[in-house]
mmCIF file with all atom_site columns, C-alpha atoms in Angstrom:
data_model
loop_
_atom_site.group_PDB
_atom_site.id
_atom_site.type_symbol
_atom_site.label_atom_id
_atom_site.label_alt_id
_atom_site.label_comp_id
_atom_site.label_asym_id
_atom_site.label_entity_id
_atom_site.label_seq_id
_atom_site.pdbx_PDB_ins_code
_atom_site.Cartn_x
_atom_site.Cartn_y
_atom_site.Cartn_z
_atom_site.occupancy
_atom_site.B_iso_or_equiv
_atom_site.pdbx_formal_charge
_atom_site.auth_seq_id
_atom_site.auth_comp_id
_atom_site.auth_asym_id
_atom_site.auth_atom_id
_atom_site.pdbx_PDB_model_num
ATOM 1   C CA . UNK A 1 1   ? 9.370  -66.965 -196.123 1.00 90.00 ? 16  UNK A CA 1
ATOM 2   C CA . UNK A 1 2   ? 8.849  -67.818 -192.547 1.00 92.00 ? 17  UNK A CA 1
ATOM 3   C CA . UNK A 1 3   ? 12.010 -69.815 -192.576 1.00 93.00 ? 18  UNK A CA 1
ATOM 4   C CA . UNK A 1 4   ? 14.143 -67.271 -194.307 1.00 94.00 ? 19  UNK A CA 1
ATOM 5   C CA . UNK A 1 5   ? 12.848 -64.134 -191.665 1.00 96.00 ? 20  UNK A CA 1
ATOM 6   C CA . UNK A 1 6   ? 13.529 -66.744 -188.308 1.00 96.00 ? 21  UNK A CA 1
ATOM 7   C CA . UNK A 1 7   ? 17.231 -66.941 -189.929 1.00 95.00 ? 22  UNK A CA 1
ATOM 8   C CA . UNK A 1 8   ? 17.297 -63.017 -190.649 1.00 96.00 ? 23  UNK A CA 1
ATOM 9   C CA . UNK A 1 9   ? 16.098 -62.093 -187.258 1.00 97.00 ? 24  UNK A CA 1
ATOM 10  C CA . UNK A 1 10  ? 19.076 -64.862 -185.505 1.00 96.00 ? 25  UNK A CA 1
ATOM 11  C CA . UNK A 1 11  ? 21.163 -63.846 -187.427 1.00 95.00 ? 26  UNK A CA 1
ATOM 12  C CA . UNK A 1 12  ? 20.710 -60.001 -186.221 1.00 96.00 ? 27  UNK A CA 1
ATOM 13  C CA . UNK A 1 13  ? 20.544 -60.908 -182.785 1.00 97.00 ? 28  UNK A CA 1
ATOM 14  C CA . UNK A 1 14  ? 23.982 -63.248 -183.068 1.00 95.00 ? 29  UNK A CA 1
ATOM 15  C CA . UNK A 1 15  ? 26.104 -60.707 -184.743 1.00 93.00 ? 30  UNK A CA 1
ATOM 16  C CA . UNK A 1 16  ? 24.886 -58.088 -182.077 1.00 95.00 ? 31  UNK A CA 1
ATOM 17  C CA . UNK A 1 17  ? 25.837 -60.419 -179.287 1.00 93.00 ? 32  UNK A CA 1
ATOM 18  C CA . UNK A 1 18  ? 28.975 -61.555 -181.157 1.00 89.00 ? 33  UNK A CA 1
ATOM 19  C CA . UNK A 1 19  ? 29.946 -57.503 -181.221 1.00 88.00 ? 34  UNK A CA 1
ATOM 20  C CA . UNK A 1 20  ? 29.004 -57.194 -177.898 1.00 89.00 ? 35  UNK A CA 1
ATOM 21  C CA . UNK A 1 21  ? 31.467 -59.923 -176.681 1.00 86.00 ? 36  UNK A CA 1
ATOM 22  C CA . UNK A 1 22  ? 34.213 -58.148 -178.246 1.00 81.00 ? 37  UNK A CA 1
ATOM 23  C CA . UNK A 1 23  ? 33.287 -54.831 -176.341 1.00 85.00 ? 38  UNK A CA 1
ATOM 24  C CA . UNK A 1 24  ? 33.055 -56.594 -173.266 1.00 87.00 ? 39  UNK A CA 1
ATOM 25  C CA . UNK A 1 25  ? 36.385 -57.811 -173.169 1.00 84.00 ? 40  UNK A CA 1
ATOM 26  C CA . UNK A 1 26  ? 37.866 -54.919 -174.737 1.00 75.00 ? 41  UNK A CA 1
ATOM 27  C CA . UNK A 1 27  ? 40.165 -56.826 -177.203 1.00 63.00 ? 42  UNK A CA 1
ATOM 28  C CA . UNK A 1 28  ? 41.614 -54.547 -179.904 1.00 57.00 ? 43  UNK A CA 1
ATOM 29  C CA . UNK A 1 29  ? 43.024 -57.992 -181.789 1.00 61.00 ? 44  UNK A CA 1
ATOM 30  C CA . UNK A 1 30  ? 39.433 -59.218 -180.926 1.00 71.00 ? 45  UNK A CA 1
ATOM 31  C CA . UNK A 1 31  ? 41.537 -62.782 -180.583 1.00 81.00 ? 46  UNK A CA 1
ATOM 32  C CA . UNK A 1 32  ? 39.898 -63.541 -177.398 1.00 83.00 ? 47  UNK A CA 1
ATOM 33  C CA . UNK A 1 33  ? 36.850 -62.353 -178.580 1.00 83.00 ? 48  UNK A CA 1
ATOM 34  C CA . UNK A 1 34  ? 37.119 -64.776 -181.326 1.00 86.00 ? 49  UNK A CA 1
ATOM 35  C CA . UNK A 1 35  ? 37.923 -67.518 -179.280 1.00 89.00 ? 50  UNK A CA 1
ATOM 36  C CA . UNK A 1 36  ? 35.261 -67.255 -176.435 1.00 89.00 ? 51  UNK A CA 1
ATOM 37  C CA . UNK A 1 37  ? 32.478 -66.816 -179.477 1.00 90.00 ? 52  UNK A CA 1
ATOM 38  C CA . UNK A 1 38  ? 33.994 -70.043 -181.441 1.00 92.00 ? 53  UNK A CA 1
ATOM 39  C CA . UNK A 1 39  ? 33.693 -72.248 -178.087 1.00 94.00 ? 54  UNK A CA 1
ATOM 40  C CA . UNK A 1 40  ? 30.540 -71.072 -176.343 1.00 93.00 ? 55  UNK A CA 1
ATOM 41  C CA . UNK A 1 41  ? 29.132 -71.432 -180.132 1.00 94.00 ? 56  UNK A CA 1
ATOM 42  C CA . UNK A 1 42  ? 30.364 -75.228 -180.948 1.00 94.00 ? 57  UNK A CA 1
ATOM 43  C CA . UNK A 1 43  ? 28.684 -75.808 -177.235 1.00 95.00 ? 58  UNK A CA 1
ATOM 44  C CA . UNK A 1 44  ? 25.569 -73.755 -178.416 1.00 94.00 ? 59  UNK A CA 1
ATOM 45  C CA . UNK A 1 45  ? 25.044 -75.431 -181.401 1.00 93.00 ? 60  UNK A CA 1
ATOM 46  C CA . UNK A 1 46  ? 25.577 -79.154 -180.234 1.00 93.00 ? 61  UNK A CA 1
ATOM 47  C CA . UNK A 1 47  ? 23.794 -78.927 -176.949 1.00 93.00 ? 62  UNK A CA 1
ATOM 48  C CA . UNK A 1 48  ? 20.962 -77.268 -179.644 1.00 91.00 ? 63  UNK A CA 1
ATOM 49  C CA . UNK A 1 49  ? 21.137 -80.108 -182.329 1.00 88.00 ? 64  UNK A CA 1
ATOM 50  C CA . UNK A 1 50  ? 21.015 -82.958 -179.884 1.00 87.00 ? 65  UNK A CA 1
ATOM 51  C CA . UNK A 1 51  ? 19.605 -81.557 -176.857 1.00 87.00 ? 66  UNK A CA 1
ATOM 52  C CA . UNK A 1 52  ? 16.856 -78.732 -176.788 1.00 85.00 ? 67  UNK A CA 1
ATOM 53  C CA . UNK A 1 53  ? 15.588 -79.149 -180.612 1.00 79.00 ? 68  UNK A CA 1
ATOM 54  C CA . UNK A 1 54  ? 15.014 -83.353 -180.222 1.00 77.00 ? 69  UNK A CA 1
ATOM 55  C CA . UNK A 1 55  ? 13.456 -82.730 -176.661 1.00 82.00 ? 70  UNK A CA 1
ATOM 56  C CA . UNK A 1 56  ? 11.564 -79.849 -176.813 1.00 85.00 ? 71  UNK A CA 1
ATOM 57  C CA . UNK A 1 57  ? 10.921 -80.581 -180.300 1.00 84.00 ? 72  UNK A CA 1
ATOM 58  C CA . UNK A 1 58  ? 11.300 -77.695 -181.770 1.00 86.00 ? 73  UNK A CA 1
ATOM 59  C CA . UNK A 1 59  ? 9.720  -76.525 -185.117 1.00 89.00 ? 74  UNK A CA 1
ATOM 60  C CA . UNK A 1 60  ? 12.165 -76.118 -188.113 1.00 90.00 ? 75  UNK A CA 1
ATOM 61  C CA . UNK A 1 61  ? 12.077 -72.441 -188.263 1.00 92.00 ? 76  UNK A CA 1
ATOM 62  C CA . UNK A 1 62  ? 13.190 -72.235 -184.555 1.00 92.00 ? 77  UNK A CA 1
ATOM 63  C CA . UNK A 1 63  ? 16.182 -74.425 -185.038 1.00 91.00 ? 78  UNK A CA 1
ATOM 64  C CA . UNK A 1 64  ? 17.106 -72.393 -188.221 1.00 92.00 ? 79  UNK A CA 1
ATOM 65  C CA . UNK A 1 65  ? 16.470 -69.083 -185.867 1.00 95.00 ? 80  UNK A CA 1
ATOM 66  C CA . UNK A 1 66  ? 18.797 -70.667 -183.175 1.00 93.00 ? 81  UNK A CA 1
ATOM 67  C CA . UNK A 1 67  ? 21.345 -72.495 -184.913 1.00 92.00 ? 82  UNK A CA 1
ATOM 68  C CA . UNK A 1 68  ? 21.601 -71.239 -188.856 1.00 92.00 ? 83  UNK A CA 1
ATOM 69  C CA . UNK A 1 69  ? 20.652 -67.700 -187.953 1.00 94.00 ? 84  UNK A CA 1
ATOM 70  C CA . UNK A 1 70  ? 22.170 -67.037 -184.403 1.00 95.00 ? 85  UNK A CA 1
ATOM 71  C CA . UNK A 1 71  ? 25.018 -69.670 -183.917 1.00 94.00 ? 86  UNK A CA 1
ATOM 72  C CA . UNK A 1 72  ? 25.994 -69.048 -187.503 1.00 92.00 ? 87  UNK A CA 1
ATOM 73  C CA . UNK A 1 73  ? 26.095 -65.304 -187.125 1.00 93.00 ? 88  UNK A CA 1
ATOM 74  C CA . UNK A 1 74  ? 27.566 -65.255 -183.490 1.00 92.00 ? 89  UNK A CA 1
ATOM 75  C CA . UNK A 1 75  ? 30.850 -67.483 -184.076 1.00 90.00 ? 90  UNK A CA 1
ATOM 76  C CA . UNK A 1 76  ? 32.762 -66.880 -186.892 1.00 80.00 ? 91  UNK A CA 1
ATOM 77  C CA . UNK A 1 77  ? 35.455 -68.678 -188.644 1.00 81.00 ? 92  UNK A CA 1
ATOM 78  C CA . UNK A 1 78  ? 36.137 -66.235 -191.134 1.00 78.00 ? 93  UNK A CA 1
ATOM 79  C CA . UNK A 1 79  ? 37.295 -63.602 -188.481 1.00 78.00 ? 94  UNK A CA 1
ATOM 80  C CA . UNK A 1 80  ? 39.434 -66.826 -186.704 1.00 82.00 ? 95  UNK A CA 1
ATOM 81  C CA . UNK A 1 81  ? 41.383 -66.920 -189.802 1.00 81.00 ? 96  UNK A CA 1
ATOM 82  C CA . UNK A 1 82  ? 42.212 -63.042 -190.518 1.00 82.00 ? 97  UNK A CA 1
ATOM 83  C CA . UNK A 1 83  ? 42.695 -62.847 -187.210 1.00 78.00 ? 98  UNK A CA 1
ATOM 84  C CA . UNK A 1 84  ? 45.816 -65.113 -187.517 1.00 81.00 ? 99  UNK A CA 1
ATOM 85  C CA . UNK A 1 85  ? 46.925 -63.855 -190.680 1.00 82.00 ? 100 UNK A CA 1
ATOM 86  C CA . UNK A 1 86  ? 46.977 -60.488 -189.053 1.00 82.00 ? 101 UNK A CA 1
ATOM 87  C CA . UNK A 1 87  ? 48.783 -61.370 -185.573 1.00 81.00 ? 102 UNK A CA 1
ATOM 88  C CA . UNK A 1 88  ? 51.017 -63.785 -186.522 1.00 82.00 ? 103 UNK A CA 1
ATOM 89  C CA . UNK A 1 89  ? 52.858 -64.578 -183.805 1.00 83.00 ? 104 UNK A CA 1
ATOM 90  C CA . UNK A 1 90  ? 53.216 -66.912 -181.148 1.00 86.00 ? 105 UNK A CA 1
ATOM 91  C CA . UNK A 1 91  ? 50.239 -65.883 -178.841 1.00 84.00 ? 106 UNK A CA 1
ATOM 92  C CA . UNK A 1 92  ? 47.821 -66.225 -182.223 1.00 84.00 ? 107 UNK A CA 1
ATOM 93  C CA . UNK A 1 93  ? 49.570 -69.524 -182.453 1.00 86.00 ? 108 UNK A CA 1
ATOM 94  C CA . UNK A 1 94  ? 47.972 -70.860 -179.074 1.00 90.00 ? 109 UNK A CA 1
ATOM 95  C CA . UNK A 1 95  ? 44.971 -68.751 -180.066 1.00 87.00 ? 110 UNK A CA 1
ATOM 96  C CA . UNK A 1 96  ? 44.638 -71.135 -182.511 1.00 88.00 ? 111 UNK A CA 1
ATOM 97  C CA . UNK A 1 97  ? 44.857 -74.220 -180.889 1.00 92.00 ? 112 UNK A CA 1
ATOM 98  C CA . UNK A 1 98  ? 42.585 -73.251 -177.884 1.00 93.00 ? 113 UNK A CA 1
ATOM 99  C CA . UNK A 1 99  ? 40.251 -72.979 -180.775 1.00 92.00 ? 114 UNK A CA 1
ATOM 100 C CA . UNK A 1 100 ? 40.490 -76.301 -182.640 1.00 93.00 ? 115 UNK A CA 1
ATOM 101 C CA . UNK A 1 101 ? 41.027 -78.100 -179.460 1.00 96.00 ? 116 UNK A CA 1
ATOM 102 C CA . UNK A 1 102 ? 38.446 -76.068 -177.289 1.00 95.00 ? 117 UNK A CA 1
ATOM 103 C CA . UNK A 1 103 ? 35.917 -76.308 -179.987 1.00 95.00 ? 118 UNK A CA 1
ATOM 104 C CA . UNK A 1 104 ? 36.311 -79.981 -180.365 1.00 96.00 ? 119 UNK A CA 1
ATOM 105 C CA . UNK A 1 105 ? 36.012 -80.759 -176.151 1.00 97.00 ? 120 UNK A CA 1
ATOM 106 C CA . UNK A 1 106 ? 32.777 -77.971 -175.635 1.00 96.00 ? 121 UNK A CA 1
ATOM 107 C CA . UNK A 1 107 ? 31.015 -79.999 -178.547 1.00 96.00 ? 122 UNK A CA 1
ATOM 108 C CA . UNK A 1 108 ? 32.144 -83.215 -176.857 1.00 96.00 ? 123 UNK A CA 1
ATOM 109 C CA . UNK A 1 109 ? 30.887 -81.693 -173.207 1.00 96.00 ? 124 UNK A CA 1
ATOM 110 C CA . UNK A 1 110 ? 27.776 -80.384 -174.858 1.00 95.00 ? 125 UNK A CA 1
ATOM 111 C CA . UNK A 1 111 ? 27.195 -84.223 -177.440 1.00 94.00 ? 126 UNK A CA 1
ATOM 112 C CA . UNK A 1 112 ? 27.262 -85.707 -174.152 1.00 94.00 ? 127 UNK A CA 1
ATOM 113 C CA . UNK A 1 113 ? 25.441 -83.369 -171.728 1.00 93.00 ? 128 UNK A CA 1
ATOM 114 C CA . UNK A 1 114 ? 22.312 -82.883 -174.480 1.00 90.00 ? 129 UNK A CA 1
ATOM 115 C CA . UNK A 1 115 ? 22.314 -87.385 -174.345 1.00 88.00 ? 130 UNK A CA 1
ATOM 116 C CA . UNK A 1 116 ? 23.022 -87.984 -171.080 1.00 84.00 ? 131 UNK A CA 1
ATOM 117 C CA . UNK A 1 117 ? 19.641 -85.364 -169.742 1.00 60.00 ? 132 UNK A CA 1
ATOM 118 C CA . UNK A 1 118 ? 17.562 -86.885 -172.721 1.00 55.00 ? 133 UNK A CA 1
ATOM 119 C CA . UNK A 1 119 ? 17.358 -90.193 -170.587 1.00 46.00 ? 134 UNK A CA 1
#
């Protein structure tokens, strides 16, 4: 039960901050909204899985809070995709990209900045 409240609880305080983003940058298409939450949240979630949880070890209902619950509720894939369907164009287009490609190099970053402070 503990397990299942630490994800309820992330998950509450990631889809607040996820809603928050897109208010803060005031994006009607919430494409940009999308796409800063995607990368800071492939960073968040490597840099969580191979840096904080092995060093600090962290207990198993943390890292669920953190990276289930939070992560999980704070970036969002399913939006990504309506998004495009919605807007398609070419802007959503490069949208797009910025998030495969951007996703891919801020996990990279984060891989090798969680390794590189363990030593």
């Amino acid at each position: 039960m503990k397990k299942a409240l630490a994800v309820f609880i992330g998950g509450a305080l990631g889809g607040i901050s996820r809603y928050a983003i897109d208010l803060w940058l005031h994006d009607s298409t919430s494409l940009l909204g999308t796409l800063a939450v995607n990368l800071v949240g492939c960073f968040l979630l490597t840099y969580l899985t191979y840096g904080l949880a092995q060093r600090l070890d962290l207990s198993d209902w943390v890292s669920l809070m953190l990276g289930t619950g939070f992560v999980g509720a704070f970036t969002t894939f399913s939006t990504f995709v309506l998004n495009l369907v919605q807007q398609v164009s070419p802007y959503a287009l490069v949208i797009f990209a910025l998030n495969l490609v951007g996703g891919s190099l801020f996990t990279f970053a984060a891989f090798h900045l969680a390794n590189r402070r363990r030593v």
